[in-house]
mmCIF file of C-alpha atoms in Angstrom:
data_model
loop_
_atom_site.group_PDB
_atom_site.id
_atom_site.type_symbol
_atom_site.label_atom_id
_atom_site.label_comp_id
_atom_site.label_asym_id
_atom_site.label_seq_id
_atom_site.Cartn_x
_atom_site.Cartn_y
_atom_site.Cartn_z
ATOM 1 C CA MET A 26 108.261 55.532 91.347
ATOM 2 C CA ALA A 27 104.887 56.426 92.292
ATOM 3 C CA LYS A 28 102.072 57.600 89.903
ATOM 4 C CA ILE A 29 100.025 60.725 91.157
ATOM 5 C CA LYS A 30 97.900 62.426 88.847
ATOM 6 C CA ASN A 31 98.173 65.756 90.441
ATOM 7 C CA PRO A 32 101.680 67.673 91.872
ATOM 8 C CA LEU A 33 100.954 67.862 95.610
ATOM 9 C CA GLU A 34 98.167 64.953 95.881
ATOM 10 C CA GLY A 35 98.621 63.494 99.587
ATOM 11 C CA ILE A 36 99.377 67.124 101.089
ATOM 12 C CA LYS A 37 96.795 68.521 103.410
ATOM 13 C CA VAL A 38 95.936 71.891 104.238
ATOM 14 C CA ILE A 39 94.791 74.190 107.274
ATOM 15 C CA GLU A 40 93.627 77.200 105.816
ATOM 16 C CA VAL A 41 92.695 80.322 108.624
ATOM 17 C CA SER A 42 93.034 83.061 106.199
ATOM 18 C CA THR A 43 91.009 86.212 105.046
ATOM 19 C CA TRP A 44 90.513 88.443 101.925
ATOM 20 C CA PHE A 45 92.720 87.584 98.916
ATOM 21 C CA ALA A 46 96.373 87.178 99.379
ATOM 22 C CA GLY A 47 95.809 84.118 101.642
ATOM 23 C CA PRO A 48 92.595 82.715 100.235
ATOM 24 C CA THR A 49 94.406 82.960 96.522
ATOM 25 C CA CYS A 50 97.334 81.036 97.665
ATOM 26 C CA GLY A 51 95.066 78.393 99.303
ATOM 27 C CA MET A 52 93.102 78.135 96.248
ATOM 28 C CA TRP A 53 96.615 77.032 94.125
ATOM 29 C CA LEU A 54 97.252 74.937 96.710
ATOM 30 C CA GLY A 55 93.926 73.093 96.200
ATOM 31 C CA GLU A 56 93.736 73.280 92.468
ATOM 32 C CA TRP A 57 97.333 71.650 92.099
ATOM 33 C CA GLY A 58 96.324 69.090 94.137
ATOM 34 C CA ALA A 59 96.139 69.883 98.325
ATOM 35 C CA ASN A 60 93.523 69.184 100.603
ATOM 36 C CA VAL A 61 92.638 72.189 101.376
ATOM 37 C CA ILE A 62 90.543 73.007 104.787
ATOM 38 C CA ARG A 63 89.787 76.842 105.201
ATOM 39 C CA VAL A 64 88.755 77.728 108.639
ATOM 40 C CA GLU A 65 86.384 80.739 108.083
ATOM 41 C CA PRO A 66 85.638 82.759 111.266
ATOM 42 C CA ILE A 67 82.100 81.786 113.152
ATOM 43 C CA GLU A 68 80.576 85.024 111.497
ATOM 44 C CA GLY A 69 81.917 84.366 107.685
ATOM 45 C CA ASP A 70 84.690 85.914 105.988
ATOM 46 C CA PRO A 71 84.256 89.556 104.930
ATOM 47 C CA LEU A 72 84.724 88.336 101.495
ATOM 48 C CA ARG A 73 80.963 86.832 101.432
ATOM 49 C CA GLY A 74 79.671 90.496 102.123
ATOM 50 C CA ILE A 75 81.361 92.129 99.065
ATOM 51 C CA MET A 76 78.855 92.278 96.211
ATOM 52 C CA ALA A 77 76.647 94.649 98.500
ATOM 53 C CA SER A 78 79.433 96.697 99.708
ATOM 54 C CA GLY A 79 78.844 98.780 96.958
ATOM 55 C CA LEU A 80 81.947 98.046 94.829
ATOM 56 C CA LEU A 81 81.422 95.664 92.477
ATOM 57 C CA PRO A 82 77.337 95.774 90.257
ATOM 58 C CA VAL A 83 75.502 93.022 92.497
ATOM 59 C CA SER A 84 74.665 90.247 91.094
ATOM 60 C CA ASP A 85 73.801 87.213 93.075
ATOM 61 C CA TYR A 86 76.728 85.161 91.536
ATOM 62 C CA ASN A 87 79.654 86.524 94.457
ATOM 63 C CA TRP A 88 82.548 85.581 91.640
ATOM 64 C CA MET A 89 85.847 87.282 93.552
ATOM 65 C CA TRP A 90 84.488 84.600 96.466
ATOM 66 C CA GLU A 91 84.651 81.953 94.190
ATOM 67 C CA MET A 92 87.291 83.227 92.878
ATOM 68 C CA ALA A 93 89.881 82.973 95.810
ATOM 69 C CA ASN A 94 87.910 79.910 97.447
ATOM 70 C CA ARG A 95 87.196 77.420 95.219
ATOM 71 C CA SER A 96 88.998 73.891 94.911
ATOM 72 C CA LYS A 97 89.165 74.047 99.262
ATOM 73 C CA ARG A 98 85.886 72.245 101.577
ATOM 74 C CA CYS A 99 85.128 75.185 103.841
ATOM 75 C CA ILE A 100 84.298 74.776 107.786
ATOM 76 C CA ALA A 101 83.047 77.878 110.422
ATOM 77 C CA LEU A 102 84.969 77.881 114.042
ATOM 78 C CA ASP A 103 85.120 80.261 116.780
ATOM 79 C CA LEU A 104 88.209 80.811 117.445
ATOM 80 C CA ALA A 105 87.900 82.576 120.057
ATOM 81 C CA GLN A 106 86.617 79.359 122.306
ATOM 82 C CA LYS A 107 88.769 77.337 124.115
ATOM 83 C CA LYS A 108 86.814 74.213 122.000
ATOM 84 C CA SER A 109 87.990 75.740 118.943
ATOM 85 C CA GLN A 110 91.319 76.023 119.366
ATOM 86 C CA GLU A 111 90.860 72.615 120.600
ATOM 87 C CA ILE A 112 89.436 71.303 117.635
ATOM 88 C CA MET A 113 92.230 73.276 115.055
ATOM 89 C CA HIS A 114 94.926 71.504 116.773
ATOM 90 C CA ASN A 115 93.546 68.089 116.141
ATOM 91 C CA LEU A 116 93.067 69.269 112.882
ATOM 92 C CA ILE A 117 96.655 70.645 112.118
ATOM 93 C CA LYS A 118 98.195 67.801 113.958
ATOM 94 C CA ASP A 119 98.412 65.660 110.491
ATOM 95 C CA ALA A 120 98.564 68.015 108.906
ATOM 96 C CA ASP A 121 101.570 69.053 106.231
ATOM 97 C CA VAL A 122 101.032 72.953 106.037
ATOM 98 C CA PHE A 123 99.381 75.523 108.019
ATOM 99 C CA LEU A 124 97.942 78.963 105.420
ATOM 100 C CA ALA A 125 97.093 82.106 107.185
ATOM 101 C CA ASN A 126 97.259 85.824 106.332
ATOM 102 C CA LEU A 127 96.889 86.916 109.418
ATOM 103 C CA ARG A 128 98.561 89.907 111.974
ATOM 104 C CA PRO A 129 101.038 87.972 114.576
ATOM 105 C CA SER A 130 99.372 88.344 117.293
ATOM 106 C CA THR A 131 95.441 87.043 116.151
ATOM 107 C CA LEU A 132 97.781 84.282 115.450
ATOM 108 C CA GLU A 133 99.143 83.724 118.891
ATOM 109 C CA ARG A 134 95.869 84.719 120.810
ATOM 110 C CA ALA A 135 93.592 82.088 119.024
ATOM 111 C CA ALA A 136 96.720 79.579 119.957
ATOM 112 C CA LEU A 137 98.010 79.807 116.379
ATOM 113 C CA GLY A 138 101.318 80.664 116.629
ATOM 114 C CA TYR A 139 104.194 79.225 115.012
ATOM 115 C CA LYS A 140 106.276 77.903 118.429
ATOM 116 C CA THR A 141 102.665 76.056 119.921
ATOM 117 C CA LEU A 142 101.669 75.091 116.086
ATOM 118 C CA SER A 143 105.854 73.780 115.507
ATOM 119 C CA LYS A 144 105.782 71.843 118.438
ATOM 120 C CA LEU A 145 102.453 70.152 118.354
ATOM 121 C CA ASN A 146 103.845 68.809 114.488
ATOM 122 C CA PRO A 147 107.134 69.229 113.684
ATOM 123 C CA GLY A 148 106.955 68.526 110.134
ATOM 124 C CA LEU A 149 104.872 71.066 109.416
ATOM 125 C CA ILE A 150 104.732 74.202 107.098
ATOM 126 C CA TYR A 151 103.665 77.240 108.612
ATOM 127 C CA ALA A 152 102.932 80.077 105.886
ATOM 128 C CA ASN A 153 102.004 83.590 106.562
ATOM 129 C CA ILE A 154 100.700 86.809 104.987
ATOM 130 C CA THR A 155 101.533 90.574 107.286
ATOM 131 C CA GLY A 156 101.007 93.577 105.513
ATOM 132 C CA TYR A 157 104.634 94.837 106.003
ATOM 133 C CA GLY A 158 106.909 91.631 106.987
ATOM 134 C CA ALA A 159 107.301 89.913 110.536
ATOM 135 C CA LYS A 160 109.354 92.337 111.791
ATOM 136 C CA GLY A 161 109.956 95.705 112.259
ATOM 137 C CA PRO A 162 107.145 98.140 113.081
ATOM 138 C CA GLY A 163 105.009 97.222 110.436
ATOM 139 C CA ALA A 164 104.407 93.090 112.303
ATOM 140 C CA GLU A 165 101.121 94.366 113.823
ATOM 141 C CA TRP A 166 99.921 97.291 111.236
ATOM 142 C CA PRO A 167 96.744 96.032 109.605
ATOM 143 C CA ALA A 168 96.656 96.435 105.541
ATOM 144 C CA PHE A 169 95.877 95.877 102.427
ATOM 145 C CA ASP A 170 97.399 95.306 98.965
ATOM 146 C CA GLU A 171 96.961 98.984 97.991
ATOM 147 C CA THR A 172 98.472 100.582 101.032
ATOM 148 C CA ALA A 173 101.504 97.720 101.477
ATOM 149 C CA PHE A 174 102.034 96.577 98.216
ATOM 150 C CA TRP A 175 101.019 99.650 96.027
ATOM 151 C CA ALA A 176 102.096 102.328 98.182
ATOM 152 C CA ARG A 177 104.369 101.565 100.509
ATOM 153 C CA SER A 178 106.263 99.410 98.250
ATOM 154 C CA GLY A 179 106.675 102.462 96.556
ATOM 155 C CA ILE A 180 105.379 100.966 93.668
ATOM 156 C CA MET A 181 102.608 103.900 93.668
ATOM 157 C CA SER A 182 105.187 106.185 93.094
ATOM 158 C CA THR A 183 106.383 105.385 89.601
ATOM 159 C CA MET A 184 102.704 105.112 88.389
ATOM 160 C CA GLY A 185 100.823 107.453 85.913
ATOM 161 C CA GLU A 186 102.014 110.575 84.040
ATOM 162 C CA GLU A 187 104.763 112.976 85.587
ATOM 163 C CA GLY A 188 103.455 116.266 87.421
ATOM 164 C CA THR A 189 99.623 114.506 88.207
ATOM 165 C CA PRO A 190 98.152 113.033 91.286
ATOM 166 C CA ALA A 191 98.783 109.300 92.770
ATOM 167 C CA VAL A 192 96.567 107.060 91.443
ATOM 168 C CA PRO A 193 93.923 104.657 92.792
ATOM 169 C CA LEU A 194 94.931 101.325 91.990
ATOM 170 C CA ARG A 195 93.090 98.354 91.545
ATOM 171 C CA GLY A 196 92.443 95.855 94.051
ATOM 172 C CA ALA A 197 93.699 92.232 94.843
ATOM 173 C CA MET A 198 96.613 92.417 91.671
ATOM 174 C CA GLY A 199 98.906 92.967 94.750
ATOM 175 C CA ASP A 200 97.639 89.687 96.724
ATOM 176 C CA ASN A 201 97.026 87.831 93.463
ATOM 177 C CA THR A 202 100.832 88.200 93.007
ATOM 178 C CA THR A 203 100.983 87.276 96.964
ATOM 179 C CA GLY A 204 99.268 84.170 96.981
ATOM 180 C CA ILE A 205 101.225 82.927 94.473
ATOM 181 C CA PHE A 206 104.750 83.942 95.478
ATOM 182 C CA MET A 207 103.219 82.377 98.594
ATOM 183 C CA LEU A 208 102.086 79.393 96.540
ATOM 184 C CA GLY A 209 105.966 78.249 95.431
ATOM 185 C CA GLY A 210 107.529 79.366 99.328
ATOM 186 C CA ILE A 211 105.409 76.878 100.488
ATOM 187 C CA ALA A 212 106.307 74.015 97.788
ATOM 188 C CA LEU A 213 110.444 74.960 98.428
ATOM 189 C CA ALA A 214 109.904 74.168 102.200
ATOM 190 C CA LEU A 215 108.524 71.224 101.192
ATOM 191 C CA TYR A 216 110.641 69.594 99.732
ATOM 192 C CA ALA A 217 113.021 71.169 101.956
ATOM 193 C CA ARG A 218 111.312 68.567 104.083
ATOM 194 C CA GLU A 219 111.918 65.734 101.949
ATOM 195 C CA LYS A 220 115.664 66.381 102.798
ATOM 196 C CA THR A 221 115.584 67.200 106.585
ATOM 197 C CA GLY A 222 111.985 65.461 107.602
ATOM 198 C CA LYS A 223 111.606 68.929 109.968
ATOM 199 C CA GLY A 224 109.295 71.606 108.801
ATOM 200 C CA GLN A 225 109.948 75.659 108.734
ATOM 201 C CA ARG A 226 107.961 78.712 109.111
ATOM 202 C CA VAL A 227 107.571 80.471 105.252
ATOM 203 C CA ASP A 228 106.791 84.469 105.596
ATOM 204 C CA ASN A 229 106.131 86.535 102.553
ATOM 205 C CA SER A 230 104.698 90.212 103.060
ATOM 206 C CA LEU A 231 102.455 92.326 100.392
ATOM 207 C CA MET A 232 105.302 95.035 101.039
ATOM 208 C CA GLY A 233 108.140 92.484 100.402
ATOM 209 C CA ASN A 234 106.474 91.263 96.682
ATOM 210 C CA GLY A 235 105.864 95.097 96.349
ATOM 211 C CA MET A 236 109.057 95.628 96.387
ATOM 212 C CA TRP A 237 110.627 93.158 94.036
ATOM 213 C CA VAL A 238 107.224 93.607 91.638
ATOM 214 C CA ALA A 239 109.355 97.214 92.098
ATOM 215 C CA GLY A 240 112.706 96.662 91.755
ATOM 216 C CA VAL A 241 114.277 97.929 89.008
ATOM 217 C CA ASP A 242 113.599 101.023 90.345
ATOM 218 C CA ILE A 243 114.161 100.123 94.289
ATOM 219 C CA MET A 244 117.580 98.407 92.885
ATOM 220 C CA GLY A 245 117.878 101.495 90.949
ATOM 221 C CA ALA A 246 117.984 103.394 94.499
ATOM 222 C CA LEU A 247 120.241 101.205 96.245
ATOM 223 C CA VAL A 248 122.710 102.056 93.506
ATOM 224 C CA TYR A 249 121.999 105.947 93.059
ATOM 225 C CA ASP A 250 120.888 106.838 96.217
ATOM 226 C CA PHE A 251 117.939 108.660 93.936
ATOM 227 C CA TRP A 252 114.343 108.804 92.130
ATOM 228 C CA ILE A 253 113.912 109.289 88.396
ATOM 229 C CA GLY A 254 110.491 110.040 88.454
ATOM 230 C CA ARG A 255 107.893 108.660 87.115
ATOM 231 C CA PHE A 256 107.822 108.631 83.221
ATOM 232 C CA SER A 257 105.694 111.033 80.698
ATOM 233 C CA ARG A 258 104.683 109.773 77.273
ATOM 234 C CA LYS A 259 105.596 112.934 75.991
ATOM 235 C CA THR A 260 108.746 113.286 76.922
ATOM 236 C CA MET A 261 110.228 108.857 76.856
ATOM 237 C CA GLY A 262 113.588 109.295 77.021
ATOM 238 C CA ASN A 263 113.220 106.089 74.162
ATOM 239 C CA PRO A 264 110.175 107.063 71.769
ATOM 240 C CA LEU A 265 110.231 102.697 70.696
ATOM 241 C CA TYR A 266 109.454 102.163 74.274
ATOM 242 C CA ASN A 267 105.793 104.161 74.531
ATOM 243 C CA THR A 268 102.666 104.387 74.737
ATOM 244 C CA TYR A 269 100.492 105.619 71.810
ATOM 245 C CA GLN A 270 96.276 105.902 70.261
ATOM 246 C CA ALA A 271 95.805 104.180 67.045
ATOM 247 C CA LYS A 272 93.201 105.984 64.752
ATOM 248 C CA ASP A 273 90.175 104.074 66.624
ATOM 249 C CA ALA A 274 91.334 105.877 70.184
ATOM 250 C CA LYS A 275 93.246 102.507 70.904
ATOM 251 C CA TRP A 276 96.649 102.504 72.773
ATOM 252 C CA PHE A 277 99.335 99.729 72.460
ATOM 253 C CA GLN A 278 102.942 99.921 73.907
ATOM 254 C CA LEU A 279 105.904 99.711 71.613
ATOM 255 C CA GLN A 280 108.864 98.038 73.698
ATOM 256 C CA MET A 281 112.039 97.853 71.149
ATOM 257 C CA LEU A 282 115.077 98.615 73.471
ATOM 258 C CA GLN A 283 117.513 97.419 70.782
ATOM 259 C CA THR A 284 116.125 100.946 68.993
ATOM 260 C CA ASP A 285 119.442 100.593 66.352
ATOM 261 C CA ARG A 286 117.769 96.702 65.376
ATOM 262 C CA TYR A 287 114.557 97.577 64.957
ATOM 263 C CA TRP A 288 114.289 100.998 63.581
ATOM 264 C CA SER A 289 114.544 99.574 59.869
ATOM 265 C CA GLY A 290 110.993 97.712 60.251
ATOM 266 C CA MET A 291 109.622 100.453 62.013
ATOM 267 C CA CYS A 292 110.673 103.203 59.257
ATOM 268 C CA ARG A 293 108.485 100.369 57.046
ATOM 269 C CA ALA A 294 105.909 99.509 59.157
ATOM 270 C CA LEU A 295 104.873 103.504 58.749
ATOM 271 C CA SER A 296 105.983 103.663 55.238
ATOM 272 C CA ARG A 297 108.448 106.420 56.190
ATOM 273 C CA PRO A 298 111.787 105.907 54.611
ATOM 274 C CA ASP A 299 112.630 109.238 55.019
ATOM 275 C CA LEU A 300 113.398 108.432 58.624
ATOM 276 C CA GLU A 301 115.424 106.108 58.233
ATOM 277 C CA THR A 302 117.931 108.368 57.099
ATOM 278 C CA ASP A 303 117.141 111.270 58.562
ATOM 279 C CA PRO A 304 120.744 113.020 60.888
ATOM 280 C CA LYS A 305 117.571 114.179 63.673
ATOM 281 C CA PHE A 306 116.200 110.287 63.755
ATOM 282 C CA ASN A 307 118.920 107.599 61.578
ATOM 283 C CA SER A 308 120.914 106.487 65.097
ATOM 284 C CA HIS A 309 119.642 105.562 69.068
ATOM 285 C CA GLY A 310 121.825 108.289 69.982
ATOM 286 C CA ASN A 311 119.721 110.554 67.576
ATOM 287 C CA ARG A 312 116.693 109.321 68.649
ATOM 288 C CA VAL A 313 117.242 109.665 71.846
ATOM 289 C CA LYS A 314 118.244 113.459 72.154
ATOM 290 C CA ASN A 315 115.654 114.046 69.495
ATOM 291 C CA ASN A 316 112.990 112.159 71.550
ATOM 292 C CA VAL A 317 110.232 114.587 72.147
ATOM 293 C CA GLU A 318 109.801 115.565 68.690
ATOM 294 C CA LEU A 319 109.862 111.583 67.075
ATOM 295 C CA ILE A 320 107.414 110.939 69.666
ATOM 296 C CA ALA A 321 104.778 114.108 68.240
ATOM 297 C CA LEU A 322 106.162 112.646 64.921
ATOM 298 C CA PHE A 323 104.565 109.015 65.791
ATOM 299 C CA ASP A 324 101.673 110.317 67.249
ATOM 300 C CA GLN A 325 100.343 111.801 64.336
ATOM 301 C CA GLU A 326 101.284 108.735 62.227
ATOM 302 C CA PHE A 327 99.355 106.501 64.602
ATOM 303 C CA ALA A 328 96.554 108.363 64.096
ATOM 304 C CA LYS A 329 96.142 107.659 61.136
ATOM 305 C CA LYS A 330 95.399 103.989 60.860
ATOM 306 C CA ASP A 331 93.226 101.585 63.835
ATOM 307 C CA ARG A 332 95.373 99.329 65.799
ATOM 308 C CA ASP A 333 94.892 96.212 64.115
ATOM 309 C CA GLU A 334 96.204 97.652 60.964
ATOM 310 C CA TRP A 335 99.048 98.819 62.934
ATOM 311 C CA GLY A 336 99.872 95.356 64.475
ATOM 312 C CA LYS A 337 99.175 93.308 61.015
ATOM 313 C CA LEU A 338 102.313 96.164 59.957
ATOM 314 C CA PHE A 339 104.193 95.993 63.390
ATOM 315 C CA ASP A 340 104.151 91.827 62.631
ATOM 316 C CA ALA A 341 105.287 91.610 59.341
ATOM 317 C CA ASN A 342 108.495 93.479 60.323
ATOM 318 C CA ASP A 343 108.810 91.740 63.611
ATOM 319 C CA LEU A 344 108.589 94.697 65.582
ATOM 320 C CA ILE A 345 108.128 94.409 69.738
ATOM 321 C CA TRP A 346 104.432 95.467 70.370
ATOM 322 C CA ALA A 347 101.430 95.008 71.967
ATOM 323 C CA PRO A 348 97.646 95.934 72.107
ATOM 324 C CA ALA A 349 96.256 97.911 75.055
ATOM 325 C CA LEU A 350 93.538 95.134 76.287
ATOM 326 C CA THR A 351 90.601 95.864 78.270
ATOM 327 C CA PRO A 352 89.771 92.759 80.065
ATOM 328 C CA VAL A 353 86.469 92.040 78.357
ATOM 329 C CA GLU A 354 88.652 92.184 75.127
ATOM 330 C CA VAL A 355 91.381 89.614 77.800
ATOM 331 C CA ILE A 356 89.098 86.669 78.301
ATOM 332 C CA ARG A 357 88.461 86.593 73.526
ATOM 333 C CA ASP A 358 91.684 87.284 73.025
ATOM 334 C CA ALA A 359 94.116 84.197 71.174
ATOM 335 C CA CYS A 360 96.595 83.617 73.169
ATOM 336 C CA ALA A 361 94.481 83.675 76.364
ATOM 337 C CA LEU A 362 92.210 81.214 75.011
ATOM 338 C CA GLU A 363 94.838 79.111 72.987
ATOM 339 C CA ASN A 364 97.215 78.464 76.478
ATOM 340 C CA GLY A 365 94.219 77.336 78.419
ATOM 341 C CA TYR A 366 94.762 80.620 81.064
ATOM 342 C CA ILE A 367 90.493 80.767 80.648
ATOM 343 C CA LEU A 368 88.878 77.517 82.065
ATOM 344 C CA GLU A 369 84.980 76.288 82.525
ATOM 345 C CA TYR A 370 84.028 74.237 85.390
ATOM 346 C CA ASP A 371 79.696 73.490 86.989
ATOM 347 C CA HIS A 372 78.404 74.852 89.951
ATOM 348 C CA PRO A 373 75.397 73.171 91.072
ATOM 349 C CA THR A 374 73.678 77.027 91.743
ATOM 350 C CA HIS A 375 75.112 78.776 88.578
ATOM 351 C CA GLY A 376 75.608 75.737 85.942
ATOM 352 C CA LYS A 377 79.005 76.385 83.321
ATOM 353 C CA LEU A 378 80.876 78.709 85.021
ATOM 354 C CA LYS A 379 84.598 79.997 83.212
ATOM 355 C CA GLY A 380 87.016 80.734 85.285
ATOM 356 C CA MET A 381 91.074 81.902 85.330
ATOM 357 C CA ARG A 382 94.065 78.905 85.192
ATOM 358 C CA CYS A 383 96.936 78.737 87.204
ATOM 359 C CA PRO A 384 99.896 80.219 84.696
ATOM 360 C CA ILE A 385 101.673 77.777 85.796
ATOM 361 C CA GLN A 386 101.316 75.280 83.769
ATOM 362 C CA LEU A 387 103.411 71.403 84.347
ATOM 363 C CA SER A 388 102.851 69.126 81.105
ATOM 364 C CA ASP A 389 102.680 65.697 83.074
ATOM 365 C CA THR A 390 100.917 66.698 86.928
ATOM 366 C CA PRO A 391 98.841 69.690 86.345
ATOM 367 C CA SER A 392 96.230 71.288 88.331
ATOM 368 C CA ARG A 393 92.945 69.810 88.416
ATOM 369 C CA THR A 394 89.354 71.136 87.149
ATOM 370 C CA PRO A 395 88.351 73.170 90.319
ATOM 371 C CA TYR A 396 84.778 72.320 92.295
ATOM 372 C CA PRO A 397 83.324 75.293 93.325
ATOM 373 C CA ALA A 398 84.316 77.353 96.121
ATOM 374 C CA PRO A 399 82.572 76.295 99.611
ATOM 375 C CA GLU A 400 79.167 77.680 101.068
ATOM 376 C CA PHE A 401 79.742 79.220 104.136
ATOM 377 C CA GLY A 402 80.285 76.741 106.674
ATOM 378 C CA GLN A 403 79.420 73.441 104.184
ATOM 379 C CA HIS A 404 81.596 71.035 105.342
ATOM 380 C CA THR A 405 81.927 71.334 108.835
ATOM 381 C CA GLU A 406 80.299 68.256 109.841
ATOM 382 C CA GLU A 407 82.153 66.156 107.210
ATOM 383 C CA VAL A 408 85.480 66.968 107.946
ATOM 384 C CA LEU A 409 84.484 66.919 111.965
ATOM 385 C CA LEU A 410 84.013 63.058 111.401
ATOM 386 C CA GLU A 411 87.015 62.332 109.428
ATOM 387 C CA ALA A 412 89.341 64.471 111.981
ATOM 388 C CA GLY A 413 87.055 61.254 114.392
ATOM 389 C CA TYR A 414 84.935 63.194 116.205
ATOM 390 C CA THR A 415 81.436 61.435 116.945
ATOM 391 C CA TRP A 416 77.517 62.857 115.751
ATOM 392 C CA GLU A 417 77.581 63.371 119.820
ATOM 393 C CA ASP A 418 80.710 65.700 119.784
ATOM 394 C CA ILE A 419 78.920 67.951 116.628
ATOM 395 C CA ALA A 420 75.707 68.351 118.342
ATOM 396 C CA LYS A 421 77.203 68.867 121.218
ATOM 397 C CA PHE A 422 79.673 71.538 120.105
ATOM 398 C CA LYS A 423 76.262 73.283 117.787
ATOM 399 C CA ASP A 424 74.586 73.692 121.857
ATOM 400 C CA GLU A 425 77.690 75.939 122.692
ATOM 401 C CA LYS A 426 78.404 77.740 119.265
ATOM 402 C CA VAL A 427 81.734 76.617 118.904
ATOM 403 C CA ILE A 428 81.001 75.691 115.428
ATOM 404 C CA LEU A 429 78.286 77.180 113.045
#
């Protein structure tokens, strides 16, 4: 059996994507060992300018670009030109994976449609992420994760307190989720190719992934044809499945579905043995019946100690809980650090950088240490020379503005 260091060693990926969902998938492919060549438009990807958008604090370190594009090489082509399309076909003819997150018509105009590329390379895995699916009325609609993953999937309607306006949600969460789902789809298609010798198309969408993430609510709608509505923490049916605030104003989550199993431990943690036999709360049914009163009682009790104090009491009684951490707290959390979810690598400009490791971890063929995200067009000449072009060809391409 052949020995490999990383599971995708020897896999060549040509990525034509933008913003986050496609690039995130390409980054994971690269860190699992694939040779990922990111093809940017001649004007550059808009994510390169995100630090000047006013959405984030101004910085000379574009950490969002770094997050989605490390462990790749980058070339810049004007895909509107026929010469660039010929270069793309030359790169793709021996590739294993073509990865994109563009509208089908955009890919067709650039001679990068599925029929064209699968004819050129029958073993190619053709993976494209759309906003609302490759078929139907939304196939050509523009989308970001807030619109397709959060809003149209049904997730947004479930968020926030009952009776409050729809909540603006954080960007890129849906992109990151969709990217890692696509990683799995590509891996499945590569495995199938080992058995069939044939490539295939892999479709994925922000909306489809959002529906799966909201699967409990979607399944409920399929079964009952109605929606239970948003939760309100003051009226949660199960008071042991709720959020609470401690004395130090820090929040935490309780999640105990088998409440009879945990009720004695909760009463011990609260130093309230009287509650265990209180006829209003001494069974799951009674706690549900008197939920509003019990939640109000919990609010009063939890306001007496800081969150860390409650955490020790919960742990001592084997209760299921977690602190509601801020991102700054997460990067210092022992669970994140001990499991290697935070990594460090070298950057030629910014020195030691920290980032996040893939949550999927393999014991014998792990992901590799990242290398920095590329500068715009950094590897154009290198990649073209590898593809058989000469320095004379490259000079001509530059004169014709085919490449950067």
